[in-house]
Tab-separated table of C-alpha atoms in Angstrom:
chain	number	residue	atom	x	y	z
A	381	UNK	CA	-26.226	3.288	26.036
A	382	UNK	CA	-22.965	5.357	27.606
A	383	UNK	CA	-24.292	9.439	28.966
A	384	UNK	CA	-23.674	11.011	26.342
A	385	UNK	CA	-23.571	8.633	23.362
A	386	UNK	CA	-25.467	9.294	20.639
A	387	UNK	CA	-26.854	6.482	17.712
A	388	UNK	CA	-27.419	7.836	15.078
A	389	UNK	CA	-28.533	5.486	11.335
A	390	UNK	CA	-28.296	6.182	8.428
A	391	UNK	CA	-28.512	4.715	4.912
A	392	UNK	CA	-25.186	6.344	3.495
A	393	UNK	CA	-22.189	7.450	5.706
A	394	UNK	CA	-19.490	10.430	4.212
A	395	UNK	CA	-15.919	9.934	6.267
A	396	UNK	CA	-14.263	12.960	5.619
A	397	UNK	CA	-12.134	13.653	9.395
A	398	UNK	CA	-9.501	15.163	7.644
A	399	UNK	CA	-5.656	14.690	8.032
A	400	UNK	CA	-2.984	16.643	10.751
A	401	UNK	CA	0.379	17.078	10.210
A	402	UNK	CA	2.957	14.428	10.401
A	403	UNK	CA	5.753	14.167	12.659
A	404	UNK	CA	9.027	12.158	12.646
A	405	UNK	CA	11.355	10.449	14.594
A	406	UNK	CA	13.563	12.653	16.736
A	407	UNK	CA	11.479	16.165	16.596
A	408	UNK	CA	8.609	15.225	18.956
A	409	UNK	CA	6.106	18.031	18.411
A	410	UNK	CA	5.699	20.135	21.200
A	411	UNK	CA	4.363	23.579	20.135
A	412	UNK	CA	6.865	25.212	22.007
A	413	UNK	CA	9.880	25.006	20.642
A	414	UNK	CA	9.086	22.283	18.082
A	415	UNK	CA	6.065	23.433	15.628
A	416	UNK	CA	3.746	21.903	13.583
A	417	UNK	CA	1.686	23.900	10.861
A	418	UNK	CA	-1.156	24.731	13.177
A	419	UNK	CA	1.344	25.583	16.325
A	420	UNK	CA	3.466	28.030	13.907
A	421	UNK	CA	-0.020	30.252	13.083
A	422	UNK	CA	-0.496	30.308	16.532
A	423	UNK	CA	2.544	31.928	17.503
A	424	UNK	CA	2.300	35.162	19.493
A	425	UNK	CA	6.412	35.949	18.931
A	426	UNK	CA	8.394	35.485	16.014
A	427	UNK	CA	11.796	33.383	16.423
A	428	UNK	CA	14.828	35.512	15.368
A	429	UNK	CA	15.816	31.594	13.713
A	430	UNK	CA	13.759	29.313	11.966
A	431	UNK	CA	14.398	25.805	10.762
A	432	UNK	CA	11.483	23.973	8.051
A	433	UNK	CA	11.978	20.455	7.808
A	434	UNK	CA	10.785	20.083	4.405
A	435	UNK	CA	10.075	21.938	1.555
A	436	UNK	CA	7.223	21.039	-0.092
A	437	UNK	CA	4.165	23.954	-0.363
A	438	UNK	CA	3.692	24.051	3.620
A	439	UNK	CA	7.391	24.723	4.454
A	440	UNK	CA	8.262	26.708	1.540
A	441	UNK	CA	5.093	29.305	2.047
A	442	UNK	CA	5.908	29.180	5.740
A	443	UNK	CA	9.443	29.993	4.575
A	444	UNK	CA	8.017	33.248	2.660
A	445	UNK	CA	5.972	34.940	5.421
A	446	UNK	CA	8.634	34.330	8.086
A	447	UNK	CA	11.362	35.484	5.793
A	448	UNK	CA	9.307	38.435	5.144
A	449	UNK	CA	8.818	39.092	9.108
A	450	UNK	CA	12.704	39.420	9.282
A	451	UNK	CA	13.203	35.056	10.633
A	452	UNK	CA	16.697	33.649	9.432
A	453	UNK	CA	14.800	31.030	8.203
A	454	UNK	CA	16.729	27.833	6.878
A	455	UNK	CA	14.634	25.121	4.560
A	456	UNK	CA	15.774	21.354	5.054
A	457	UNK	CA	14.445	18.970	2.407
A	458	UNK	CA	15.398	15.324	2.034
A	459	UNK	CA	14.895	15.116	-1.629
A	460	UNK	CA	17.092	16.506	-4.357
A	461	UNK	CA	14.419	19.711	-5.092
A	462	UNK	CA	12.099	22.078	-2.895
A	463	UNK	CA	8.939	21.656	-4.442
A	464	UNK	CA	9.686	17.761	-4.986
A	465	UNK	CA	5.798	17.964	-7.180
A	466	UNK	CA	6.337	20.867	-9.080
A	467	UNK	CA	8.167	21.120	-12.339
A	468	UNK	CA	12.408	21.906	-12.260
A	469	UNK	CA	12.683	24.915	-14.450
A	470	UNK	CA	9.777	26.261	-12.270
A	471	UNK	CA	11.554	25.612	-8.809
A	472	UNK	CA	14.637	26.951	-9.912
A	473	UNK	CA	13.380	30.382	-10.272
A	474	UNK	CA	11.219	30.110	-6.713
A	475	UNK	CA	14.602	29.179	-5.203
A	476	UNK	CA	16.898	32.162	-6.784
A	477	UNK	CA	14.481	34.793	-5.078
A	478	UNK	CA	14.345	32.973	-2.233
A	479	UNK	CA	17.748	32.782	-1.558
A	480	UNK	CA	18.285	36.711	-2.956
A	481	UNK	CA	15.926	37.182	0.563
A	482	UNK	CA	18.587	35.474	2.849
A	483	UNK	CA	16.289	31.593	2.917
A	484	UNK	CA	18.950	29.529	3.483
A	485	UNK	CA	18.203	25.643	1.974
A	486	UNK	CA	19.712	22.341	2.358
A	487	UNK	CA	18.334	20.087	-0.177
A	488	UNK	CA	18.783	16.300	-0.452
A	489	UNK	CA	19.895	16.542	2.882
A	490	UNK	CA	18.092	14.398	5.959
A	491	UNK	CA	17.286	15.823	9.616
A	492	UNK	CA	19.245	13.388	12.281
A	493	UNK	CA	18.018	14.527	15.634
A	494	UNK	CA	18.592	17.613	17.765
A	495	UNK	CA	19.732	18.690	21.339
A	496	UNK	CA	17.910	21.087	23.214
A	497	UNK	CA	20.284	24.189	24.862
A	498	UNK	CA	18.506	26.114	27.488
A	499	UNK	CA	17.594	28.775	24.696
A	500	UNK	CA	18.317	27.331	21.341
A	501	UNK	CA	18.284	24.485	19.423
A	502	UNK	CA	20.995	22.346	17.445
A	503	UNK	CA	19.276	20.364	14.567
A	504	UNK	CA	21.858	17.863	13.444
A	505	UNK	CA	21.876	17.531	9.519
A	506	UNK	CA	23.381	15.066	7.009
A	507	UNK	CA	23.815	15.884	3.340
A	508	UNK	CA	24.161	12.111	1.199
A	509	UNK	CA	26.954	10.070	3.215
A	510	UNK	CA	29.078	13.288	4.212
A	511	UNK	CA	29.849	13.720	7.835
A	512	UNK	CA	26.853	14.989	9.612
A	513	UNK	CA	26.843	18.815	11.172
A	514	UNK	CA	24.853	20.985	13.240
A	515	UNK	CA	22.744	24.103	12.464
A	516	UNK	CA	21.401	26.631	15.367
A	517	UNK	CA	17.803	27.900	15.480
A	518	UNK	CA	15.268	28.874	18.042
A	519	UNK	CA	12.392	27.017	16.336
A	520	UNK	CA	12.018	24.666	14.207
A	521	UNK	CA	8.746	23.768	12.192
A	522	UNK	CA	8.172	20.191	10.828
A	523	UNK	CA	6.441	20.348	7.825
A	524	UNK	CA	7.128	16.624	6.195
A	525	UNK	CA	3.516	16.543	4.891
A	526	UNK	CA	-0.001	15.421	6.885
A	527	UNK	CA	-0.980	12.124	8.257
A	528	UNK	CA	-5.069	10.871	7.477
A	529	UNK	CA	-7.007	10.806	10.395
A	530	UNK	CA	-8.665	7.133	10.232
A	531	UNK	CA	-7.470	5.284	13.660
A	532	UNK	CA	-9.686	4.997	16.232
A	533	UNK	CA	-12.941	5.592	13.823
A	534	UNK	CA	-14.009	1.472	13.777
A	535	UNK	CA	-13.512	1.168	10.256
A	536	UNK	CA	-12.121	-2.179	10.863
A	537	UNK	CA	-15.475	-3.528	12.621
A	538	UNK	CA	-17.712	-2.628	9.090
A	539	UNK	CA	-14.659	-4.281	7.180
A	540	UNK	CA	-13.154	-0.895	5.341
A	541	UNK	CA	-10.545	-1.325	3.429
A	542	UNK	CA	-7.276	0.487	3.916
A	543	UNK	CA	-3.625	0.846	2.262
A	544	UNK	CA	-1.598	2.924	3.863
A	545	UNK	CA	-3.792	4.475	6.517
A	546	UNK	CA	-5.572	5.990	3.476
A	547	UNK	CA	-9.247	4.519	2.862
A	548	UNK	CA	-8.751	2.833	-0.453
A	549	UNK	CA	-11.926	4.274	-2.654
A	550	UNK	CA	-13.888	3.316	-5.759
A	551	UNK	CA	-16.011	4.917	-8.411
A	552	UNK	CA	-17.748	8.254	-6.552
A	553	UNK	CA	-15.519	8.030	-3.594
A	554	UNK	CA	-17.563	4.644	-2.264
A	555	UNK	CA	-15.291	2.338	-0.195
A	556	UNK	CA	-15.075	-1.215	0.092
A	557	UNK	CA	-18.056	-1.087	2.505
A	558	UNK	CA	-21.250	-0.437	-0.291
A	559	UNK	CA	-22.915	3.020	1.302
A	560	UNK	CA	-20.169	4.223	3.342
A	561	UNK	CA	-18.264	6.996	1.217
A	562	UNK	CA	-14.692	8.844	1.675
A	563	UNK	CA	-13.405	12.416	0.966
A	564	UNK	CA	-10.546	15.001	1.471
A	565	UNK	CA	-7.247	14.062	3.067
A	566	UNK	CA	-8.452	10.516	3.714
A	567	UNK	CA	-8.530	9.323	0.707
A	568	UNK	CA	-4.860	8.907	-1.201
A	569	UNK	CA	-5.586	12.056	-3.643
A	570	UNK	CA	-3.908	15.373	-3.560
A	571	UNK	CA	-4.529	16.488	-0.240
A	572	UNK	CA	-5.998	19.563	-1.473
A	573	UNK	CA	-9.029	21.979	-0.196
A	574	UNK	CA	-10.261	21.765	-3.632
A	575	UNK	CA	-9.942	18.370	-4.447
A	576	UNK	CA	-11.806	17.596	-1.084
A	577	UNK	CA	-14.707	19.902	-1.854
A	578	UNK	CA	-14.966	18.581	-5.610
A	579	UNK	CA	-15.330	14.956	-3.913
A	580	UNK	CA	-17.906	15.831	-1.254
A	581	UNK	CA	-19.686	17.247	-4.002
A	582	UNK	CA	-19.061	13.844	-6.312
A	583	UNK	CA	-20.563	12.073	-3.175
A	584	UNK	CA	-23.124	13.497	-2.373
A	585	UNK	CA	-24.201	13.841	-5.705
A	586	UNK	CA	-24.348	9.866	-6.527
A	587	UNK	CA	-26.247	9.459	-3.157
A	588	UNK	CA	-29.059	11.812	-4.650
A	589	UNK	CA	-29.030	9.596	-7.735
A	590	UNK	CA	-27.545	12.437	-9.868
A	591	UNK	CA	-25.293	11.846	-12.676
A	592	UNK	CA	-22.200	13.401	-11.393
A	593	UNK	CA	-18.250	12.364	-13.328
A	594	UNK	CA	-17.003	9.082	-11.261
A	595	UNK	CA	-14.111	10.957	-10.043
A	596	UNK	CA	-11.933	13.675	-10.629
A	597	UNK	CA	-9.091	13.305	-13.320
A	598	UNK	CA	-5.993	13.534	-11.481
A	599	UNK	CA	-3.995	15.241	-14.326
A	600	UNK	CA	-6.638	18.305	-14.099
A	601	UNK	CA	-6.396	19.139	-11.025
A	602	UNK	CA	-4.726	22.558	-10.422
A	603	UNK	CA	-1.857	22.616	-7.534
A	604	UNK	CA	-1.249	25.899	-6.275
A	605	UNK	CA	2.148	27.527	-3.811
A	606	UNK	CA	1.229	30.310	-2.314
A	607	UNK	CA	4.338	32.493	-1.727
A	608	UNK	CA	5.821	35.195	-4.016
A	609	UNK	CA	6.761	34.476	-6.669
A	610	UNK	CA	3.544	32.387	-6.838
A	611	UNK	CA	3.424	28.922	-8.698
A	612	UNK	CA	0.472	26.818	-10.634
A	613	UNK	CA	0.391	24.217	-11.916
A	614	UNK	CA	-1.000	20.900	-13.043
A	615	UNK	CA	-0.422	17.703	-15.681
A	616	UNK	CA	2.925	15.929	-16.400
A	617	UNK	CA	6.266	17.741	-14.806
A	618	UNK	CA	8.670	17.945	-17.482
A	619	UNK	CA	10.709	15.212	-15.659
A	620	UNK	CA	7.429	12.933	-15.312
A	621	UNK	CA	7.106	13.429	-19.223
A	622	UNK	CA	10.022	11.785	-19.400
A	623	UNK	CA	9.778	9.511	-17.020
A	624	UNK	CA	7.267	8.255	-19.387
A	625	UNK	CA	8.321	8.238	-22.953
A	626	UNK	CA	5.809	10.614	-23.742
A	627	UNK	CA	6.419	12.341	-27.065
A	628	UNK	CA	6.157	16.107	-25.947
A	629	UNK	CA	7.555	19.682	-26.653
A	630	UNK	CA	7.775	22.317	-24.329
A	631	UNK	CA	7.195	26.119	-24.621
A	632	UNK	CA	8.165	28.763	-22.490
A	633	UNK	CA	7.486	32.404	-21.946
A	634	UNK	CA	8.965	34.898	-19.535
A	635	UNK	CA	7.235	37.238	-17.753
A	636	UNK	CA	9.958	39.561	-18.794
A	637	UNK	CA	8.246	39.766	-22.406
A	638	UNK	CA	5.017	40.824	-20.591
A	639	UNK	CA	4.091	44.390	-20.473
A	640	UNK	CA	1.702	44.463	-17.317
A	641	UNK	CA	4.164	42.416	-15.287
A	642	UNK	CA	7.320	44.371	-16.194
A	643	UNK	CA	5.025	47.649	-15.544
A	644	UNK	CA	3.897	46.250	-12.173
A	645	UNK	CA	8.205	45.293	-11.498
A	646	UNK	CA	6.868	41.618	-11.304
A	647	UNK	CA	9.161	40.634	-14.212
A	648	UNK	CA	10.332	37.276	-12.634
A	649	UNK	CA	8.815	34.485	-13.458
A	650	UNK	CA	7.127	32.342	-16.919
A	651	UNK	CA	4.945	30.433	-18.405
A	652	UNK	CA	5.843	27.110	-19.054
A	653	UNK	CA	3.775	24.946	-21.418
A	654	UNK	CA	4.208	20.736	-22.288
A	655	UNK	CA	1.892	19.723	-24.935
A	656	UNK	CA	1.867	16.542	-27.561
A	657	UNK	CA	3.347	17.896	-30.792
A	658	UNK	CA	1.127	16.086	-33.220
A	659	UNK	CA	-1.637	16.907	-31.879
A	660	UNK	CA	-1.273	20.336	-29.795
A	661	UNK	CA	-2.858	18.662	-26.840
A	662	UNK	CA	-1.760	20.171	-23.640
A	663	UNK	CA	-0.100	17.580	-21.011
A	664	UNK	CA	0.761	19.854	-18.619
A	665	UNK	CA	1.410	23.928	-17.839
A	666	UNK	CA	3.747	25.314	-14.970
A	667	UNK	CA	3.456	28.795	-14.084
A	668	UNK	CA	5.698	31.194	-11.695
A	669	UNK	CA	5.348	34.302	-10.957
A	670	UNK	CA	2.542	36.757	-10.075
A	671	UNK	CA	-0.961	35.964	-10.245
A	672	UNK	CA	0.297	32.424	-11.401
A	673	UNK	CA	-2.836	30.660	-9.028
A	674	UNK	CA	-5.679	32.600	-10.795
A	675	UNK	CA	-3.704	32.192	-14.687
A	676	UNK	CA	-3.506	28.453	-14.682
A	677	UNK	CA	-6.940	28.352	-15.217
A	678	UNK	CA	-7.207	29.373	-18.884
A	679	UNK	CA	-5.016	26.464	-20.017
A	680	UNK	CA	-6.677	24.268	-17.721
A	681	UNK	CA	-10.063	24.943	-19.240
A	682	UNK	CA	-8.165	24.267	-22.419
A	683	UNK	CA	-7.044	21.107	-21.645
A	684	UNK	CA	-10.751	19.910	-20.221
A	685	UNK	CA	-12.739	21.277	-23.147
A	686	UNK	CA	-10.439	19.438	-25.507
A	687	UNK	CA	-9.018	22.857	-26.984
A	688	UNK	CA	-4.859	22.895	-27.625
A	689	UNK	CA	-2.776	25.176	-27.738
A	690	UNK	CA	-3.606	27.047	-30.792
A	691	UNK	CA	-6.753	28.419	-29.335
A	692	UNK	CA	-5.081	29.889	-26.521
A	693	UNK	CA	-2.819	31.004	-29.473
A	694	UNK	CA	-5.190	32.520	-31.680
A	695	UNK	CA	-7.483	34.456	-28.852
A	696	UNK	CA	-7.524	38.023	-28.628
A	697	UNK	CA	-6.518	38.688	-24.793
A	698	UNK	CA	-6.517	41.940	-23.365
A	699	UNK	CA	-3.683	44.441	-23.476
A	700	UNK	CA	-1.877	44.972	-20.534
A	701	UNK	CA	-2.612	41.850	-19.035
A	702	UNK	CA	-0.152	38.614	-17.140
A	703	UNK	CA	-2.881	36.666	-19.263
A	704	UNK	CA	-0.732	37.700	-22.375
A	705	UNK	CA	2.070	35.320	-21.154
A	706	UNK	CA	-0.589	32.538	-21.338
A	707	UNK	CA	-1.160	33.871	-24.674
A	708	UNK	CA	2.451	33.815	-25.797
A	709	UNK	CA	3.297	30.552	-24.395
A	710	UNK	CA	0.838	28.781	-26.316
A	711	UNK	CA	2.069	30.996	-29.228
A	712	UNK	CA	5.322	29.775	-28.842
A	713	UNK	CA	3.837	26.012	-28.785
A	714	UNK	CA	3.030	27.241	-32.673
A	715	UNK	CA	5.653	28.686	-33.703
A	716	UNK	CA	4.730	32.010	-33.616
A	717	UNK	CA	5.616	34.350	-30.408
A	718	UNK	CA	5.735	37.799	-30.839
A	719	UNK	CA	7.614	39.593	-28.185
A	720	UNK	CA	10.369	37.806	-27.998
């Protein structure tokens, strides 16, 4: 063959090239003065302005550690929430300490195009049908969300099916093509680090003839936003519950009623539980504030090993802890808080 070109067979083939981030019409990337994800950690300067087009976790824990630099940074999102995924009630405190740090946002609002001055940029912005108008930054970051990297990869010659410019996959992440297996960002799952390692794991288990699940459930995976406050979460959004008819309650806890946060001055933030009221299964848990990333996992265990939320309830948890929020929420779910 070609210098250079390798063959190499095999009996079973893992795709797993990943995703980069998208761009759109009218901000061609340049890593200059228009930054993707990767360009933006590659800075050597910080802009004294910053415009994020979008807001979901990319652009809103970009919007933390350049606000926390000292960047006037202004958050553009086209939908009617940051966050769009994560649960209202949840967003709504992200957003007040946010903006209490100076982040400027401009939700439901779309980014037009932009004109290039010889040192700063006007990003033209449209809120609904009102008139369009201009904001002023040095940078701006597009962070609309990633693209899957499957062009150019022959999939089409072996016949593998695709919706989307996602590989559509089946039982064990096997495509349409029997042997040849997907995982990560290329696949139309969360496009999450942990979701793709729990796949290549799925994968590669089947091929060894183990007995691994056939995928993972969507509703328990955990999402995670790392900025401060931090946010968890995973199952139904409130809205979603709706959405759906589903016959739900909700408890809530603030991390006001916590000792350990209010000791640590963390007091911002709560636990948010939706559960089935007949039967005290959990649906879904939202959580803000600190530490939310490592509590979610206690109710998520819950929810997997069938347990609602009367065991969280019911189990002695240690005293100061954030996990006592956990504790109170599902308290709450029973009827029964305390320190409230």
């Amino acid at each position: 063959g070609k210098e250079g070109v390798q063959k190499v067979t095999a009996s079973n083939v893992i795709i797993a090239t990943g995703s980069r981030p998208k761009s759109i019409p009218g901000f061609p990337i340049d890593e200059d003065r228009v930054l993707s994800s990767t360009g933006a950690l590659m800075l050597k300067s910080l802009p004294k302005r910053l415009l994020i087009l979008g807001a979901g976790a990319i652009g809103i824990e970009f919007a933390y550690v350049m606000n926390a630099f000292g960047v006037e940074v202004t958050v553009v999102e086209m939908l009617p929430q940051i966050l769009p995924l994560e649960d209202s009630e949840v967003v709504t405190v992200v957003e007040k300490e946010f903006t209490k740090r100076g982040v400027k946002f401009h939700v439901g609002t779309r980014a037009i195009g932009m004109d290039r001055g010889n040192s700063s940029i006007q990003v033209r912005l449209q809120k609904g049908d009102e008139a369009p108008y201009t904001v002023e930054a040095d940078k701006v970051l597009v962070a609309v969300g990633r693209a899957p990297n499957t062009e150019d990869l022959g999939l089409e010659k072996i016949g593998v099916a695709l919706e989307k410019g996602f590989i559509k996959v089946g039982d064990y992440y096997e495509t349409s093509v029997r042997g040849v297996y997907a995982v990560g960002d290329v696949v139309p799952t969360p496009l999450l680090a942990h979701v793709a390692s729990k796949e290549g794991e799925i994968a590669v288990e089947h091929i060894a003839g183990k007995k691994p699940p056939s995928r993972i459930p969507l509703d328990e995976i955990p999402q995670a936003v790392y900025c401060e406050p931090e946010v968890a979460s995973f199952g139904v959004t409130e809205n979603e519950a709706q959405k759906r008819g589903l016959k739900y309650q909700k408890a809530i806890f603030p991390y006001r009623g916590v000792g350990k946060a209010v000791a640590v001055e963390s007091a911002e933030g709560m636990v948010k539980l939706l559960f089935d009221s007949s039967t005290g299964e959990i649906l879904g848990a939202h959580i803000v504030g600190l530490q939310a990333t490592e509590l979610i996992h206690e109710i998520l265990l819950a929810k997997k090993a069938e347990a609602g939320t009367e065991d969280i309830a019911a189990m002695v948890h240690a005293h100061p802890t954030l996990s006592e929020g956990v504790m109170e929420a599902s308290r709450a779910a029973e009827g029964w808080a305390i320190h409230i």
